mmCIF file of N, CA and C in Angstrom:
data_model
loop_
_atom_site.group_PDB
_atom_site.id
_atom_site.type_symbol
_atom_site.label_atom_id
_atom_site.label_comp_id
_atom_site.label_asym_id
_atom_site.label_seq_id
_atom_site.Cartn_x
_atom_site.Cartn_y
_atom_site.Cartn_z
ATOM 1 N N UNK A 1 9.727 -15.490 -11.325
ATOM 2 C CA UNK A 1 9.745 -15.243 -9.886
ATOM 3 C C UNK A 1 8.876 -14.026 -9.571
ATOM 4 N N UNK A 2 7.888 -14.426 -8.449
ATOM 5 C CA UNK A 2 6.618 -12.598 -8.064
ATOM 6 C C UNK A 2 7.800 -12.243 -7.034
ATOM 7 N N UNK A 3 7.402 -10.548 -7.400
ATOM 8 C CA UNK A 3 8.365 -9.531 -6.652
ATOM 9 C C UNK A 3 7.349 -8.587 -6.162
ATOM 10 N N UNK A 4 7.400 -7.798 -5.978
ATOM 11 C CA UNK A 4 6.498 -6.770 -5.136
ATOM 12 C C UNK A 4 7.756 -5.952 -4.557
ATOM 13 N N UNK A 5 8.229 -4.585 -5.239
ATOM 14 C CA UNK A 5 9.144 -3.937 -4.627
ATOM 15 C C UNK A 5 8.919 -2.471 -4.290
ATOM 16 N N UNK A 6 8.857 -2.491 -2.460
ATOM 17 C CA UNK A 6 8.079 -1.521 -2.226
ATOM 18 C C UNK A 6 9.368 0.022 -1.971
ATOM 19 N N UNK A 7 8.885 1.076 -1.936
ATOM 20 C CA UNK A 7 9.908 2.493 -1.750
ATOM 21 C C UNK A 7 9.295 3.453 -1.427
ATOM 22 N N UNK A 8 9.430 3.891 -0.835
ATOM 23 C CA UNK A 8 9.079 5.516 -0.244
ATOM 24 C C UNK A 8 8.932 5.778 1.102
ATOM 25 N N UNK A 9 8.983 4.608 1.870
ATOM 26 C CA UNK A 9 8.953 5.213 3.456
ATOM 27 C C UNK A 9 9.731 5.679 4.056
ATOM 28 N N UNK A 10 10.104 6.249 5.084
ATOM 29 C CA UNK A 10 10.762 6.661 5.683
ATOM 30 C C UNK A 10 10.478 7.605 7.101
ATOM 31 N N UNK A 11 11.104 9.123 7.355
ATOM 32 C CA UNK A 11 10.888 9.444 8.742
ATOM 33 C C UNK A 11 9.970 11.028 8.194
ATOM 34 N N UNK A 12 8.396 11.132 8.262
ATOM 35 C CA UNK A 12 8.634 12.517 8.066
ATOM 36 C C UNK A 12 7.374 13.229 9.476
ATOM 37 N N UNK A 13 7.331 14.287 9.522
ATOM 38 C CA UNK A 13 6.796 15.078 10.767
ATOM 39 C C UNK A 13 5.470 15.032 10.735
ATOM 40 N N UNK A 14 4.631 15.029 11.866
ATOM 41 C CA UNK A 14 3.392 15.332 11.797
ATOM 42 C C UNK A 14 2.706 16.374 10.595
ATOM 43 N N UNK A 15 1.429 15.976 10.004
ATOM 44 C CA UNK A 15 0.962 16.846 8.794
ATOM 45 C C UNK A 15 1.987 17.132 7.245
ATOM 46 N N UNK A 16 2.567 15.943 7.513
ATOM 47 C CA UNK A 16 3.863 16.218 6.564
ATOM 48 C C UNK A 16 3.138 14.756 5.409
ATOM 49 N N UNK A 17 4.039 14.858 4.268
ATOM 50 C CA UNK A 17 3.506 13.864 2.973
ATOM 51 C C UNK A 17 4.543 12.689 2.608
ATOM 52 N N UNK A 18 3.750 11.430 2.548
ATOM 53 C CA UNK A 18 5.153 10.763 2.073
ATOM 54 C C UNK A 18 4.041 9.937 0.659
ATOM 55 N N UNK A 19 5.227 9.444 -0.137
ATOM 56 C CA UNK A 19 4.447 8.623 -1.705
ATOM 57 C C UNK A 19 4.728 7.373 -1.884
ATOM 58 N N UNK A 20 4.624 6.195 -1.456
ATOM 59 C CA UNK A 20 4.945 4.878 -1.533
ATOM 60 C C UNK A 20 4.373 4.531 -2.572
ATOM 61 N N UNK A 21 5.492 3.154 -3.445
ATOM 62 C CA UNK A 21 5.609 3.176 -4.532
ATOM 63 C C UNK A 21 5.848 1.977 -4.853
ATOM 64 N N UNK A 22 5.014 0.852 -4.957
ATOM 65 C CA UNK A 22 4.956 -0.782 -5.279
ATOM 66 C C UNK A 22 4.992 -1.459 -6.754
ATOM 67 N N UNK A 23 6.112 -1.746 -7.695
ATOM 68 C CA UNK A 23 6.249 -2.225 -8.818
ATOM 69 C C UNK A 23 5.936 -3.950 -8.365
ATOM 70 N N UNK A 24 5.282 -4.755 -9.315
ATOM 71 C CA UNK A 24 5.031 -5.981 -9.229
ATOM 72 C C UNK A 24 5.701 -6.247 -10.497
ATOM 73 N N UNK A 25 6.283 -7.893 -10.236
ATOM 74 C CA UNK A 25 6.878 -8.126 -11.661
ATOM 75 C C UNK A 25 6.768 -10.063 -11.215
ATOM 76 N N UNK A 26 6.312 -10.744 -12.519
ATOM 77 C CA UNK A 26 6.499 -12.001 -12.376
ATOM 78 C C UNK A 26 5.277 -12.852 -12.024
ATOM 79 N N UNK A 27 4.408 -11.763 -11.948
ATOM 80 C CA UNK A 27 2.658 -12.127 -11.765
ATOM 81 C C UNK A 27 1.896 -10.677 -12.590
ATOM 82 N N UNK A 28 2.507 -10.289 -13.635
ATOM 83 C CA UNK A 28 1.756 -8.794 -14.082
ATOM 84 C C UNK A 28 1.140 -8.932 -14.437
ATOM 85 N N UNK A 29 0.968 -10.119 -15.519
ATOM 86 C CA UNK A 29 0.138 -10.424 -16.586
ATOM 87 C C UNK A 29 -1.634 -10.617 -15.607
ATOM 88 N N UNK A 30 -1.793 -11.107 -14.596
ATOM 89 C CA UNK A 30 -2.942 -11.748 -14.119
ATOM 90 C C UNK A 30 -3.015 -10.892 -13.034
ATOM 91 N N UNK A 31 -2.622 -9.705 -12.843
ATOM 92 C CA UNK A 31 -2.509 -9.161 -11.408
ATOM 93 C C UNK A 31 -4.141 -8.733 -11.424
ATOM 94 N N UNK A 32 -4.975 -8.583 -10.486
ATOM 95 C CA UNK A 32 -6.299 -8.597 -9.907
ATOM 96 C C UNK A 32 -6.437 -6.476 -9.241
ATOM 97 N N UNK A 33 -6.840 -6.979 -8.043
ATOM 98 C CA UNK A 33 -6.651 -6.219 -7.083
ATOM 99 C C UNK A 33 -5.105 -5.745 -6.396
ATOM 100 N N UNK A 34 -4.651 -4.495 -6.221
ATOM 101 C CA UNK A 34 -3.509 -4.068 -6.053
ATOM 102 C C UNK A 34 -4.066 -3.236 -4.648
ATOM 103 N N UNK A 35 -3.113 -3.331 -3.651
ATOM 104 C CA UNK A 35 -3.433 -2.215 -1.926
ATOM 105 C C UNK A 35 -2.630 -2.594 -1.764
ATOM 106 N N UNK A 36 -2.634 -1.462 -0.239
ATOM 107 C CA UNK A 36 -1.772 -1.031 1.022
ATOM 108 C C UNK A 36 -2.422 -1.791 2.095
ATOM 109 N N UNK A 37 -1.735 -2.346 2.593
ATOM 110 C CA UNK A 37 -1.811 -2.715 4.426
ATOM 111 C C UNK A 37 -0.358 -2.321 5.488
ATOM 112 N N UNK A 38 -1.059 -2.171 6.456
ATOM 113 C CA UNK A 38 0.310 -1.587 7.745
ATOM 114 C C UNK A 38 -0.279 -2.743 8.731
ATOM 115 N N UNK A 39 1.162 -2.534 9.314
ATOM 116 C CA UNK A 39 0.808 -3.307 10.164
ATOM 117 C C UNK A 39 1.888 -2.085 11.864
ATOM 118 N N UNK A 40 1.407 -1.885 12.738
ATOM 119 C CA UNK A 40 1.624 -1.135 13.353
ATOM 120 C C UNK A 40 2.636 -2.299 14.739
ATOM 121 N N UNK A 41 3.339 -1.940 15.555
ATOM 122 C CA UNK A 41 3.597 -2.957 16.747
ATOM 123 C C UNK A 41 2.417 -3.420 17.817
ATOM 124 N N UNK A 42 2.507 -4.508 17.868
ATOM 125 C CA UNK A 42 0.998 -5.208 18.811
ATOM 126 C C UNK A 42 0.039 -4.952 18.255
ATOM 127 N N UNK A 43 -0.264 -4.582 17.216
ATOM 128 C CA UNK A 43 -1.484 -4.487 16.592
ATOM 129 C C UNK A 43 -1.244 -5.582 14.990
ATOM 130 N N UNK A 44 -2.646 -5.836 14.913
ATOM 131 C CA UNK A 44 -2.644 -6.870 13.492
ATOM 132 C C UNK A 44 -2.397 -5.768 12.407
ATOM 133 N N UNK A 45 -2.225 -7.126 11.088
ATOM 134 C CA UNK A 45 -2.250 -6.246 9.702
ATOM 135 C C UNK A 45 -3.570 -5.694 9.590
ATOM 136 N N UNK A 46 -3.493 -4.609 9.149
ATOM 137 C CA UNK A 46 -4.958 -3.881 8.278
ATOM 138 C C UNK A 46 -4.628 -3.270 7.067
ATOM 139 N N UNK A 47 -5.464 -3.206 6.349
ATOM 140 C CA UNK A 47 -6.278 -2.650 5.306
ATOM 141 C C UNK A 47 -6.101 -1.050 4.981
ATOM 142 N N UNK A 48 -5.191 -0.298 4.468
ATOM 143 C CA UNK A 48 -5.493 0.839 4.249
ATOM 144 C C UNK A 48 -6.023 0.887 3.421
ATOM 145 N N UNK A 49 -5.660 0.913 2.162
ATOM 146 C CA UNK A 49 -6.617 1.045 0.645
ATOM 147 C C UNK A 49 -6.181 -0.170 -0.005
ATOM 148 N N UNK A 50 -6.993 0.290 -0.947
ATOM 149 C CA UNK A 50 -7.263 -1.092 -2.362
ATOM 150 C C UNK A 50 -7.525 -0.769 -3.609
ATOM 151 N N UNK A 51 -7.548 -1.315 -4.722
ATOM 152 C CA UNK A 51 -7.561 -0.539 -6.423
ATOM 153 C C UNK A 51 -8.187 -1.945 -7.137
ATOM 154 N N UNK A 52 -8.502 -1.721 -7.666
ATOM 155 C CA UNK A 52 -9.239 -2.893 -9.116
ATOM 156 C C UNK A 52 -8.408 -2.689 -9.920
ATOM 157 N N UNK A 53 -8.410 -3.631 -10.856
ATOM 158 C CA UNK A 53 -7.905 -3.050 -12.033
ATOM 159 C C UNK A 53 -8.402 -1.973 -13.007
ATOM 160 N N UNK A 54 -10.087 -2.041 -13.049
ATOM 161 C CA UNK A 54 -10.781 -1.250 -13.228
ATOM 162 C C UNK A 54 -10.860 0.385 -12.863
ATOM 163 N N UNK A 55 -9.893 0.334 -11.696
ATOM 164 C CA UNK A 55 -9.633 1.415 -10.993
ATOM 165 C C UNK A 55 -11.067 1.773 -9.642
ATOM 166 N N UNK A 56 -11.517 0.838 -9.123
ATOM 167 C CA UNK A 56 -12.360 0.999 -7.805
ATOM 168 C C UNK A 56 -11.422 0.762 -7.071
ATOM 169 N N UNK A 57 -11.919 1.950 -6.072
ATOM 170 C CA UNK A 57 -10.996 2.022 -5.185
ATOM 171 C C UNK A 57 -11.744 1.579 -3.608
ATOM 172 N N UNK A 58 -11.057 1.252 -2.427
ATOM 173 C CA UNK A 58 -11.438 1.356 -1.372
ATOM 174 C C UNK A 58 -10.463 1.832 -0.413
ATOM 175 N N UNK A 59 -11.089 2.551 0.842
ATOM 176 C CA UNK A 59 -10.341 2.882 1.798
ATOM 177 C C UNK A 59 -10.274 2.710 3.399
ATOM 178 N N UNK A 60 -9.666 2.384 4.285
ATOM 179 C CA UNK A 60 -9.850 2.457 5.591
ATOM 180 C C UNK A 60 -10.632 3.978 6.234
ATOM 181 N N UNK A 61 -11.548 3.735 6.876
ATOM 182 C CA UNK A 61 -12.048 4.789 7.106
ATOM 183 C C UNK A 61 -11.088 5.886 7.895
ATOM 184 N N UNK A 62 -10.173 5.814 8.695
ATOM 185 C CA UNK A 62 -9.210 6.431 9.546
ATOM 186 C C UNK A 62 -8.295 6.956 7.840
ATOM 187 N N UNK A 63 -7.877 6.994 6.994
ATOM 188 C CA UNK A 63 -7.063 7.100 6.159
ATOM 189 C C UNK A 63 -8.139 8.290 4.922
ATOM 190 N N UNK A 64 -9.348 7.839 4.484
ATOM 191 C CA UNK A 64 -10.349 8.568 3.741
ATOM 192 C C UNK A 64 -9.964 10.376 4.375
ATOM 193 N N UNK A 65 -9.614 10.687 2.573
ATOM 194 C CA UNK A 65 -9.697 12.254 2.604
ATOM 195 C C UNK A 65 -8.349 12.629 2.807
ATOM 196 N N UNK A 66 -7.443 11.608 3.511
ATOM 197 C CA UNK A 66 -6.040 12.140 3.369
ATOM 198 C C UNK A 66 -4.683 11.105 2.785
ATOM 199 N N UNK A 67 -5.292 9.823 2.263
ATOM 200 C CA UNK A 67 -4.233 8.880 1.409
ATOM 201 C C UNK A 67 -5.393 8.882 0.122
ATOM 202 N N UNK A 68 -4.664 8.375 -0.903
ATOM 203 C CA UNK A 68 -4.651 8.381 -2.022
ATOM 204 C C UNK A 68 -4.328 6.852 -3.041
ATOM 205 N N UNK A 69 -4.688 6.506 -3.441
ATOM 206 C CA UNK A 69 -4.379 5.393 -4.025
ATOM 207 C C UNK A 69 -4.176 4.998 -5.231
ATOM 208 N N UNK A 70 -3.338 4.812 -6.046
ATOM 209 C CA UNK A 70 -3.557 5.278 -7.560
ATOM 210 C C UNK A 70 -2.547 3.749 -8.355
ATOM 211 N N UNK A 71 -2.896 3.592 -9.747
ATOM 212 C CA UNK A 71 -2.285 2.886 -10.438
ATOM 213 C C UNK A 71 -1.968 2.680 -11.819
ATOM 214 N N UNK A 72 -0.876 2.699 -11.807
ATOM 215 C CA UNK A 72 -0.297 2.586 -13.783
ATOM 216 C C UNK A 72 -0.531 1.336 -14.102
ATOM 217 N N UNK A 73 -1.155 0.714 -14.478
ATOM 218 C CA UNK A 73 -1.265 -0.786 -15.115
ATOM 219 C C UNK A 73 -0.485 -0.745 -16.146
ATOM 220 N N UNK A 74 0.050 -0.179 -17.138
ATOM 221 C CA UNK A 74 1.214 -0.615 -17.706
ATOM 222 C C UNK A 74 2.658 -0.654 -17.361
ATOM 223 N N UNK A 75 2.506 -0.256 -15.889
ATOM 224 C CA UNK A 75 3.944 -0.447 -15.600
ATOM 225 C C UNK A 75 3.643 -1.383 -14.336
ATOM 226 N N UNK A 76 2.138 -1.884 -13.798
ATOM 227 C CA UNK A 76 2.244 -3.031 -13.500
ATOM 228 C C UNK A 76 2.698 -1.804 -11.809
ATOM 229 N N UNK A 77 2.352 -0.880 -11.063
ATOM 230 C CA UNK A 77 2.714 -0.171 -10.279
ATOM 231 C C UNK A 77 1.503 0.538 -9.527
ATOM 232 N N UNK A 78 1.489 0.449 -8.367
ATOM 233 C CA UNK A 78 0.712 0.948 -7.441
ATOM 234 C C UNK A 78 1.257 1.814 -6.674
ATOM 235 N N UNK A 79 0.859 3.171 -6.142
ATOM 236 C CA UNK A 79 1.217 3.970 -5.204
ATOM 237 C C UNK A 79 0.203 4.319 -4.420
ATOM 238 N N UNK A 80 0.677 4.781 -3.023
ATOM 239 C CA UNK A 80 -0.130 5.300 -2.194
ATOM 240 C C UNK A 80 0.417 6.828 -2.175
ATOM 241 N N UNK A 81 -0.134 8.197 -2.039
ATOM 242 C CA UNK A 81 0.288 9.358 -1.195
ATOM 243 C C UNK A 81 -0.517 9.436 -0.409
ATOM 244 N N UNK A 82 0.382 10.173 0.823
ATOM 245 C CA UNK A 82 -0.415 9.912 2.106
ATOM 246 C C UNK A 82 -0.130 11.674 2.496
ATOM 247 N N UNK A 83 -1.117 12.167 2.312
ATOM 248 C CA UNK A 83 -0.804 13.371 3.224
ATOM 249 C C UNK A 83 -1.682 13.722 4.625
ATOM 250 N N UNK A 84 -1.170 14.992 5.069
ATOM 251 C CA UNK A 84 -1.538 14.987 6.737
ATOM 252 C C UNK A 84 -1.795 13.716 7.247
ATOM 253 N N UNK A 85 -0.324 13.207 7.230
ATOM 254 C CA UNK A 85 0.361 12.347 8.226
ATOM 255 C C UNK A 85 -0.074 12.631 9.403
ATOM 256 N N UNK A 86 -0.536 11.253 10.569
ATOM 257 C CA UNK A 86 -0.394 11.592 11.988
ATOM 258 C C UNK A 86 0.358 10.516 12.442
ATOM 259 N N UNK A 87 0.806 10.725 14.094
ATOM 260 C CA UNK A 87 1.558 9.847 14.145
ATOM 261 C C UNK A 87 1.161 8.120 14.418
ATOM 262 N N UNK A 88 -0.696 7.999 14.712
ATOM 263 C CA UNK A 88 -0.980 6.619 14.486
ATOM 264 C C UNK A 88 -0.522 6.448 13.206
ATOM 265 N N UNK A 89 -0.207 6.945 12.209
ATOM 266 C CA UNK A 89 -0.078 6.372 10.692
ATOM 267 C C UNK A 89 1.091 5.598 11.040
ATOM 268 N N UNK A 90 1.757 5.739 11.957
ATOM 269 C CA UNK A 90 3.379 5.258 12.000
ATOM 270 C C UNK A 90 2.990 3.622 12.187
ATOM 271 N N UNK A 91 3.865 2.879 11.137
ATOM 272 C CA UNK A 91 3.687 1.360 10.610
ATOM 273 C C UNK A 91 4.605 0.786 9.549
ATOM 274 N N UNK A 92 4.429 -0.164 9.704
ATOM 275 C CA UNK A 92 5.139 -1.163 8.470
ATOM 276 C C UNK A 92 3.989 -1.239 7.577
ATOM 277 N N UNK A 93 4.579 -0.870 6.107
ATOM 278 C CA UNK A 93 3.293 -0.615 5.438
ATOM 279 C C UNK A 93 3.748 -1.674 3.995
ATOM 280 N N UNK A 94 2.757 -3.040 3.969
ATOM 281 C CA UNK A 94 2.555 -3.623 3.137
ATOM 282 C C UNK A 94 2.320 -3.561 1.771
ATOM 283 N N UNK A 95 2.940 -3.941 0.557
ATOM 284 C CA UNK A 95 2.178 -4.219 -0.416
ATOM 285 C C UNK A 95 1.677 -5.190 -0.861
ATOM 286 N N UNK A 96 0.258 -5.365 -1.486
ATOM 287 C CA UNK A 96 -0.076 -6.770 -1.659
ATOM 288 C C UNK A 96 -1.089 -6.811 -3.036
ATOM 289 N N UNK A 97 -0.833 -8.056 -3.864
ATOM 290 C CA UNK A 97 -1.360 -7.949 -5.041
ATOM 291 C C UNK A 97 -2.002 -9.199 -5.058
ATOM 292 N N UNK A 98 -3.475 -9.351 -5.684
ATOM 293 C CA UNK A 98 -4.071 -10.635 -5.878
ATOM 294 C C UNK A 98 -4.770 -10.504 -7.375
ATOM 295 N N UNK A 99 -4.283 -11.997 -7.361
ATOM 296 C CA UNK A 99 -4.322 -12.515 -9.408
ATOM 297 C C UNK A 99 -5.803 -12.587 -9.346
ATOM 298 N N UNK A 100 -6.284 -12.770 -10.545
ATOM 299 C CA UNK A 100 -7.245 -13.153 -10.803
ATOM 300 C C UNK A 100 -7.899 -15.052 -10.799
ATOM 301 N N UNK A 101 -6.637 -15.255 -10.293
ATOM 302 C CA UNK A 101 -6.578 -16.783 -9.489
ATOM 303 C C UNK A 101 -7.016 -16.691 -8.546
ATOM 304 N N UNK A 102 -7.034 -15.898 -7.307
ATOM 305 C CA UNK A 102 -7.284 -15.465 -6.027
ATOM 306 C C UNK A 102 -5.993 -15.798 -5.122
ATOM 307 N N UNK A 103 -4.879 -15.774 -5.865
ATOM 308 C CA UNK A 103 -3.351 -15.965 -5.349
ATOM 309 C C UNK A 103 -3.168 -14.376 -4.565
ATOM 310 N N UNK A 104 -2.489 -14.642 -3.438
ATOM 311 C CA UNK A 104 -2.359 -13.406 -2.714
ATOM 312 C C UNK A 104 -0.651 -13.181 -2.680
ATOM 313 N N UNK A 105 -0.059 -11.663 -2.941
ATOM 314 C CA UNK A 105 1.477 -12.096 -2.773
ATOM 315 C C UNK A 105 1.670 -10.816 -2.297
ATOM 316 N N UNK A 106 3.076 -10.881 -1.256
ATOM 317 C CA UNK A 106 2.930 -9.480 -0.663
ATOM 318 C C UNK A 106 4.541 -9.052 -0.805
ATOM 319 N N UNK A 107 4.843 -7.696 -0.362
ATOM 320 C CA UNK A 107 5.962 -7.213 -0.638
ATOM 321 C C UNK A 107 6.939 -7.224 0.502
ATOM 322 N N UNK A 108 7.844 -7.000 0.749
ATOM 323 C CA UNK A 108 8.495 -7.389 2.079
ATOM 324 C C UNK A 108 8.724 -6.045 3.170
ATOM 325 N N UNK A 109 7.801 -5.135 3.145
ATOM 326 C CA UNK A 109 7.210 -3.880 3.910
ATOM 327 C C UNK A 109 8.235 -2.941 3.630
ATOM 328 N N UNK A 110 7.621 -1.584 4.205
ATOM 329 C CA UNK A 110 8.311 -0.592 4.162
ATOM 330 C C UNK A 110 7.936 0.343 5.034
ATOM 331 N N UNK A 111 8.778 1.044 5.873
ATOM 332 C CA UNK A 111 8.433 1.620 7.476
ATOM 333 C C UNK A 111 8.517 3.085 7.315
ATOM 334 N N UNK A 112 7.127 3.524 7.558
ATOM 335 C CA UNK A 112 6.690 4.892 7.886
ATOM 336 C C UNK A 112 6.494 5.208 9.198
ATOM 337 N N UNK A 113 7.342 6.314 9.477
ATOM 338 C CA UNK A 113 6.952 6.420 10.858
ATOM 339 C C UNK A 113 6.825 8.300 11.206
ATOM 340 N N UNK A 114 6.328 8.699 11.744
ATOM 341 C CA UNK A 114 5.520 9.995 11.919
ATOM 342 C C UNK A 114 5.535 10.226 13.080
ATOM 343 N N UNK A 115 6.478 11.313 13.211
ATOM 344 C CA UNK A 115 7.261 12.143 14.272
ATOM 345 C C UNK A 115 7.677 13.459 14.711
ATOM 346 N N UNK A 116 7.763 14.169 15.439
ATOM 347 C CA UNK A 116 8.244 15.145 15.699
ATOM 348 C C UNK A 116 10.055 15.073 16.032
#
């Protein structure tokens, strides 16, 4: 069974840091490309970052210089840190992993929201 189990969001203040934290299990063996997407209210999903296995990375230009994107391939785990938070960052923030099949599978979100 693919899992994608995402952790770390929650409520924190403007310019403040949070570390989201995506374990995949049940597709590890073939996992591809590993990222972040949010999806904000009335607005579509997007694209924050992305990882190779290789470790290339990509980023949303609004996010460059203050998220982070990183990955343990032996534990099959992707994280984002996100520092100087603003409050557009505030979203449902996706994880999503694609095999080297071009199978896409996503995690069932996790809500950051950035507040005073």
């Amino acid at each position: 069974q693919v899992q994608l189990v995402e952790s770390g969001g929650g409520l924190v203040q403007p310019g403040g840091s949070l570390r989201l934290s995506c374990a995949a299990s049940g597709i590890s063996f073939s996992i591809n490309t590993m990222g972040w997407y949010r999806q904000a209210p009335g607005k579509q999903r997007e694209l924050v970052a992305a990882i190779t296995g290789g470790g290339v990375t990509d980023y949303a230009d609004s996010v460059k210089g203050r998220f982070t994107i990183s990955r343990d391939n032996a534990k099959n785990t992707v994280y984002l840190q996100m520092n100087t938070l603003r409050p557009e960052d505030t979203a449902v923030y996706y994880c999503n992993a694609v095999t080297i099949y071009s199978r896409s599978y996503w995690g069932q979100g996790t809500q950051v929201t950035v507040s005073s």
